[in-house]
Tab-separated table of N, CA, C and O in Angstrom:
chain	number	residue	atom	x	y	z
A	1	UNK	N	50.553	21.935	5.503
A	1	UNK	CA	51.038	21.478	4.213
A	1	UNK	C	51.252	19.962	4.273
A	1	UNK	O	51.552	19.367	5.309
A	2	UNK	N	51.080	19.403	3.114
A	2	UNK	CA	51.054	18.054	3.200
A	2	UNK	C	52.238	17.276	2.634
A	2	UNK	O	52.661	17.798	1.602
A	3	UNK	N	52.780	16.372	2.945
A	3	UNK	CA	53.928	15.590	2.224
A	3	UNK	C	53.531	13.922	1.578
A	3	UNK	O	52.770	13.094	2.079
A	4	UNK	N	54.070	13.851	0.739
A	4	UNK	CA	53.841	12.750	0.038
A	4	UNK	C	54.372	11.420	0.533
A	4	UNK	O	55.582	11.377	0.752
A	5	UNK	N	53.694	10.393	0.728
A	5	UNK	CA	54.314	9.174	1.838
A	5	UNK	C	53.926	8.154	0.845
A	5	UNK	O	52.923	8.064	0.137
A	6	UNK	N	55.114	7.303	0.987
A	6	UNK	CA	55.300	5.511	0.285
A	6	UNK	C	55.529	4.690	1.405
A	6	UNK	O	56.338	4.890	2.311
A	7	UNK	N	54.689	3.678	1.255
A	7	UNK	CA	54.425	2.337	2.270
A	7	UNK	C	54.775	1.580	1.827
A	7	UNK	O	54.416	1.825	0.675
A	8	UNK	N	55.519	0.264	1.765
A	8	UNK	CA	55.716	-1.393	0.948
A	8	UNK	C	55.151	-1.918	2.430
A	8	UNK	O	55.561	-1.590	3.543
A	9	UNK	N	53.944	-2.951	2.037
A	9	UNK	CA	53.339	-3.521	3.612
A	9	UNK	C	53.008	-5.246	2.571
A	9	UNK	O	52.026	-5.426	1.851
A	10	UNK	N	53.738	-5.902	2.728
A	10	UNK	CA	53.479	-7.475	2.460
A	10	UNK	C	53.640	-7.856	0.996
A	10	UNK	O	53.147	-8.820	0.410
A	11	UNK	N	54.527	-6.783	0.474
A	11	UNK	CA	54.726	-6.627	-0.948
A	11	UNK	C	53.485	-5.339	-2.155
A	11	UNK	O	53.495	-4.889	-3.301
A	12	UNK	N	52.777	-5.280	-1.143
A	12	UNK	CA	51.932	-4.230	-2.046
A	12	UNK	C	52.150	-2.533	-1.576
A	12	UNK	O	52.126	-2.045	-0.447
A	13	UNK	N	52.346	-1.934	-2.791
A	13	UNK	CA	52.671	-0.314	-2.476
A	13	UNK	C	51.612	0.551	-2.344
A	13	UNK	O	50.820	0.683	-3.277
A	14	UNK	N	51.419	1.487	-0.765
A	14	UNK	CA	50.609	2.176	-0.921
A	14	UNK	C	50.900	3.660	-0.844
A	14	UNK	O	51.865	3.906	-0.120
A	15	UNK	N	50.436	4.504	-1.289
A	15	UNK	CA	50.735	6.119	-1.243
A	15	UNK	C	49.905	6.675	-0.289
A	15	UNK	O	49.237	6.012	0.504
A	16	UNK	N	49.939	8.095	-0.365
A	16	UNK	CA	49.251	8.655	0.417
A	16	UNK	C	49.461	10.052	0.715
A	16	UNK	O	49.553	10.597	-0.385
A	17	UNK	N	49.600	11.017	1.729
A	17	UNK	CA	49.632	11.950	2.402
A	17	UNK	C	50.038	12.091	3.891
A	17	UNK	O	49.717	11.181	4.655
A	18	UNK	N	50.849	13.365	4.449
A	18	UNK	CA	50.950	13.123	6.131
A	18	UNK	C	51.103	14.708	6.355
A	18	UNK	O	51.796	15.448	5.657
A	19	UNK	N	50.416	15.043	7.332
A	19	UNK	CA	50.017	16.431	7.685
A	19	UNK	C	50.663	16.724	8.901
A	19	UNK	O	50.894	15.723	9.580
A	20	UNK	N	50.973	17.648	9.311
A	20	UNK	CA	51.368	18.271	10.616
A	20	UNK	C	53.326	17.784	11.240
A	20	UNK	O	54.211	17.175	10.639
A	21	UNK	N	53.310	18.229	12.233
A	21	UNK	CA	54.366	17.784	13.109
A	21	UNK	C	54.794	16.402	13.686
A	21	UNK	O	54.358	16.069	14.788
A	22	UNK	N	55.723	15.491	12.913
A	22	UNK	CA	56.106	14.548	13.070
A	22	UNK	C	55.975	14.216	14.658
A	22	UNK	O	55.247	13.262	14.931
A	23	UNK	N	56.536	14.829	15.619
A	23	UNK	CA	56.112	14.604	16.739
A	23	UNK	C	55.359	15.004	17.510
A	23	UNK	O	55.649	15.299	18.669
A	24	UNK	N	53.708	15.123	16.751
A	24	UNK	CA	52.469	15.129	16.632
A	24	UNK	C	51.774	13.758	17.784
A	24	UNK	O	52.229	12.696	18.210
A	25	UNK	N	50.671	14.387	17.920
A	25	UNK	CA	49.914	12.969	18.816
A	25	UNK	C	49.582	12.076	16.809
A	25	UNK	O	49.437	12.691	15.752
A	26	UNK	N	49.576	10.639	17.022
A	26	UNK	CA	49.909	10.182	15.506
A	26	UNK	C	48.513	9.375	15.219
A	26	UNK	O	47.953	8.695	16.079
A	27	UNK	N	48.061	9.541	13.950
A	27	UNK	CA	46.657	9.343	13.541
A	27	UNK	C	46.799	8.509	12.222
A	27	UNK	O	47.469	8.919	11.275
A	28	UNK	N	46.378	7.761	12.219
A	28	UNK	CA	46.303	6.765	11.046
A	28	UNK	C	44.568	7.450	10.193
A	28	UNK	O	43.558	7.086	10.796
A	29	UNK	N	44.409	8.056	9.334
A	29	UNK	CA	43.341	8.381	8.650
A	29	UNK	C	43.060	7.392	6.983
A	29	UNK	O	43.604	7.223	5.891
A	30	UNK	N	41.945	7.001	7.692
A	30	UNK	CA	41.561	6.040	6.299
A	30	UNK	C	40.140	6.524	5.703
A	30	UNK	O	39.293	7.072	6.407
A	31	UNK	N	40.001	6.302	4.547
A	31	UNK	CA	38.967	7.125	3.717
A	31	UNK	C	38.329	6.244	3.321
A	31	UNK	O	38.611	5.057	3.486
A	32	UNK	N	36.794	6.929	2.390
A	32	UNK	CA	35.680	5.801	2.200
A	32	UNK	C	35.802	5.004	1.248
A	32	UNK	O	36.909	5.050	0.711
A	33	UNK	N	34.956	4.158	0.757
A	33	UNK	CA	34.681	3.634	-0.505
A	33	UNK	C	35.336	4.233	-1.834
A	33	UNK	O	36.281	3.667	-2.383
A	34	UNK	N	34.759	5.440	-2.323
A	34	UNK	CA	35.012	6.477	-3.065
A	34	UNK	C	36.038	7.715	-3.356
A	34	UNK	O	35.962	8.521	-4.283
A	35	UNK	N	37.050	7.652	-2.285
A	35	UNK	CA	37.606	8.651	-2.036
A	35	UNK	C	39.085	8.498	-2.429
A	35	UNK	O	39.555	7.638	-3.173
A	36	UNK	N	39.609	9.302	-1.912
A	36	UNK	CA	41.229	9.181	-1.481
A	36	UNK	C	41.885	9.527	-0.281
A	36	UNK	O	41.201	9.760	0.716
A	37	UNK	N	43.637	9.622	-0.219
A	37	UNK	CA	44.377	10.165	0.662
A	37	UNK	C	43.799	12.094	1.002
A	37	UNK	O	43.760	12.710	2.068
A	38	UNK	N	43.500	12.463	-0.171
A	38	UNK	CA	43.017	14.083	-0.565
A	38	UNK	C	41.822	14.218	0.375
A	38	UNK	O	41.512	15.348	0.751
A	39	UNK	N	41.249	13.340	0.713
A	39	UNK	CA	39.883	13.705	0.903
A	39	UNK	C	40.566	14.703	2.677
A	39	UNK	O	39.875	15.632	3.097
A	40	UNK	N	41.344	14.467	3.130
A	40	UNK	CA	41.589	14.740	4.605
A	40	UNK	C	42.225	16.412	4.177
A	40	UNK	O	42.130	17.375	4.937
A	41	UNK	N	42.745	16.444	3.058
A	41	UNK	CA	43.336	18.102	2.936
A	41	UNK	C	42.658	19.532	3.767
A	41	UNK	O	43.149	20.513	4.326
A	42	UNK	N	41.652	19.170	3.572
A	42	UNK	CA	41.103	20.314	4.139
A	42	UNK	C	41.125	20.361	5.249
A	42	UNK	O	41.576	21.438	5.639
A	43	UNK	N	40.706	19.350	6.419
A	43	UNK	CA	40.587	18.929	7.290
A	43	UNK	C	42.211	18.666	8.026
A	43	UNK	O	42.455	19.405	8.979
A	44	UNK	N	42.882	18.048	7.779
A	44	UNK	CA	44.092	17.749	8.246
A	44	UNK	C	45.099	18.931	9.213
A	44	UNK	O	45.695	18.941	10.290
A	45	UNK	N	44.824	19.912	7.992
A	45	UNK	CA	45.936	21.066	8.344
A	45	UNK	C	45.400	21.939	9.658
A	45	UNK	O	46.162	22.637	10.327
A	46	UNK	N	43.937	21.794	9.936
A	46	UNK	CA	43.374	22.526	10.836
A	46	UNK	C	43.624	21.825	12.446
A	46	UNK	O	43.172	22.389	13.443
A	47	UNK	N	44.518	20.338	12.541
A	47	UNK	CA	44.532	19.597	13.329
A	47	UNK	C	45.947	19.655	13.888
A	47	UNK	O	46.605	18.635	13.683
A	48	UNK	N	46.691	20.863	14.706
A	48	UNK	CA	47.637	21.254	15.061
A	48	UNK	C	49.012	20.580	15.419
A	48	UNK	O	50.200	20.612	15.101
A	49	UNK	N	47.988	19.845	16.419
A	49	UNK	CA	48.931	18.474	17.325
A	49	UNK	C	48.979	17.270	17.134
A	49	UNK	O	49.236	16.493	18.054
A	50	UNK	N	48.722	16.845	15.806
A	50	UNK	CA	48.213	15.783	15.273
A	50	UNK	C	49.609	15.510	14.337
A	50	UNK	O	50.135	16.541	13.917
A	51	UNK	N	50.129	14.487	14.043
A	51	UNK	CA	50.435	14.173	13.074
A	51	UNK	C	49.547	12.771	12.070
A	51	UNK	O	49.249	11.644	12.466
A	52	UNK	N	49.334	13.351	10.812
A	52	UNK	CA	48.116	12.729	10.400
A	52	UNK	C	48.628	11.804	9.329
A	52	UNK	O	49.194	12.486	8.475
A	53	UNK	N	48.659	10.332	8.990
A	53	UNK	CA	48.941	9.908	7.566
A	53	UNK	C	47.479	9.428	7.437
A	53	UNK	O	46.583	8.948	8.131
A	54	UNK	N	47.748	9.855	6.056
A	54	UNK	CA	46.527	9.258	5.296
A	54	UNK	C	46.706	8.712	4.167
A	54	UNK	O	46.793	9.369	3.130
A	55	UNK	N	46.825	6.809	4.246
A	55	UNK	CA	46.832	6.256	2.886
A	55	UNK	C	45.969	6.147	1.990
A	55	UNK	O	44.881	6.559	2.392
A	56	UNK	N	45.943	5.624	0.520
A	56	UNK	CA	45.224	6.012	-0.687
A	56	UNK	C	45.473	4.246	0.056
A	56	UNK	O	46.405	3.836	0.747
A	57	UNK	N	44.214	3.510	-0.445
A	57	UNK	CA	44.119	2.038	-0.359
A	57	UNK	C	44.210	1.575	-1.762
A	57	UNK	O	44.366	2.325	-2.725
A	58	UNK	N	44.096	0.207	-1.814
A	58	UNK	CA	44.775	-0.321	-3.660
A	58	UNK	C	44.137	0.089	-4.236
A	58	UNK	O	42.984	0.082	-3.805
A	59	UNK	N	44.344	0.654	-5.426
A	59	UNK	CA	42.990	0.908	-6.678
A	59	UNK	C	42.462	2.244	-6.371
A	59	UNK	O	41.709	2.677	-7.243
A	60	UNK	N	42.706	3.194	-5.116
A	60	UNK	CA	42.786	4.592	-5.071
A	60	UNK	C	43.695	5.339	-4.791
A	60	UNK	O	44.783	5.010	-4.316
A	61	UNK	N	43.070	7.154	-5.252
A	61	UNK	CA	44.578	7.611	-5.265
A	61	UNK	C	45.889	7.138	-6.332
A	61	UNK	O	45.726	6.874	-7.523
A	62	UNK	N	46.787	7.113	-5.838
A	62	UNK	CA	48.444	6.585	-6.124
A	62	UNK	C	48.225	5.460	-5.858
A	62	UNK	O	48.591	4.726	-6.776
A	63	UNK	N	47.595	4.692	-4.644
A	63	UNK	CA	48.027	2.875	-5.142
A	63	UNK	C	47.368	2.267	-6.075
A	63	UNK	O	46.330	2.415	-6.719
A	64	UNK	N	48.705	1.153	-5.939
A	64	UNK	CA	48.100	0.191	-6.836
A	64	UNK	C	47.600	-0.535	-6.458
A	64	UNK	O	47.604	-0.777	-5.251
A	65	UNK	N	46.675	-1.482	-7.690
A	65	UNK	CA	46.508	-3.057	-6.803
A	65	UNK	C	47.716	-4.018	-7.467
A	65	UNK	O	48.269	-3.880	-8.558
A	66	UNK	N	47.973	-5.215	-6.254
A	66	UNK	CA	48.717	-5.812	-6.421
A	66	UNK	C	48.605	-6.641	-8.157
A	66	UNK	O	47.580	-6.639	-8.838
A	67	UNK	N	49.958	-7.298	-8.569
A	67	UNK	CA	49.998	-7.868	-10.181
A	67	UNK	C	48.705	-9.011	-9.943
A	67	UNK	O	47.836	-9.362	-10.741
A	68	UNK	N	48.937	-9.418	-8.578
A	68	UNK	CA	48.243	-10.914	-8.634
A	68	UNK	C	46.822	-10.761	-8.003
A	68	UNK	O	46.289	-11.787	-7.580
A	69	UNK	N	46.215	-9.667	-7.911
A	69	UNK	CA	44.925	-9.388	-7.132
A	69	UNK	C	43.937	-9.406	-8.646
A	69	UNK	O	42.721	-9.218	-8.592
């Protein structure tokens, strides 16, 4: 099951997803061109020992892009 995650990194907000057991081996998952945080759903939960975040980058998903971009 997946939980919903908020980042503030240099003033810009990013969203995302995080799968598994917090004290999981820990995986930063980033997605393509086209995609989102979602794209790992299927995939994520099958990854036991993992704890997985997966951010939405600006302009996908839940983030935004910054006011001044």
């Amino acid at each position: 099951m997946s939980e919903p995650a908020r980042f503030q990194i240099s003033g810009s907000s990013f969203q995302g997803l995080c799968f598994g057991p917090e004290d999981g081996h820990q995986v930063l998952a980033l997605h393509g061109w086209l995609d989102n945080a979602g794209t790992f759903a299927l995939l994520a939960p099958l990854l036991n020992d993992y704890y997985i975040v997966c951010i939405d980058f600006p302009g996908h998903g839940h983030s935004k892009l910054p006011d001044n971009a």
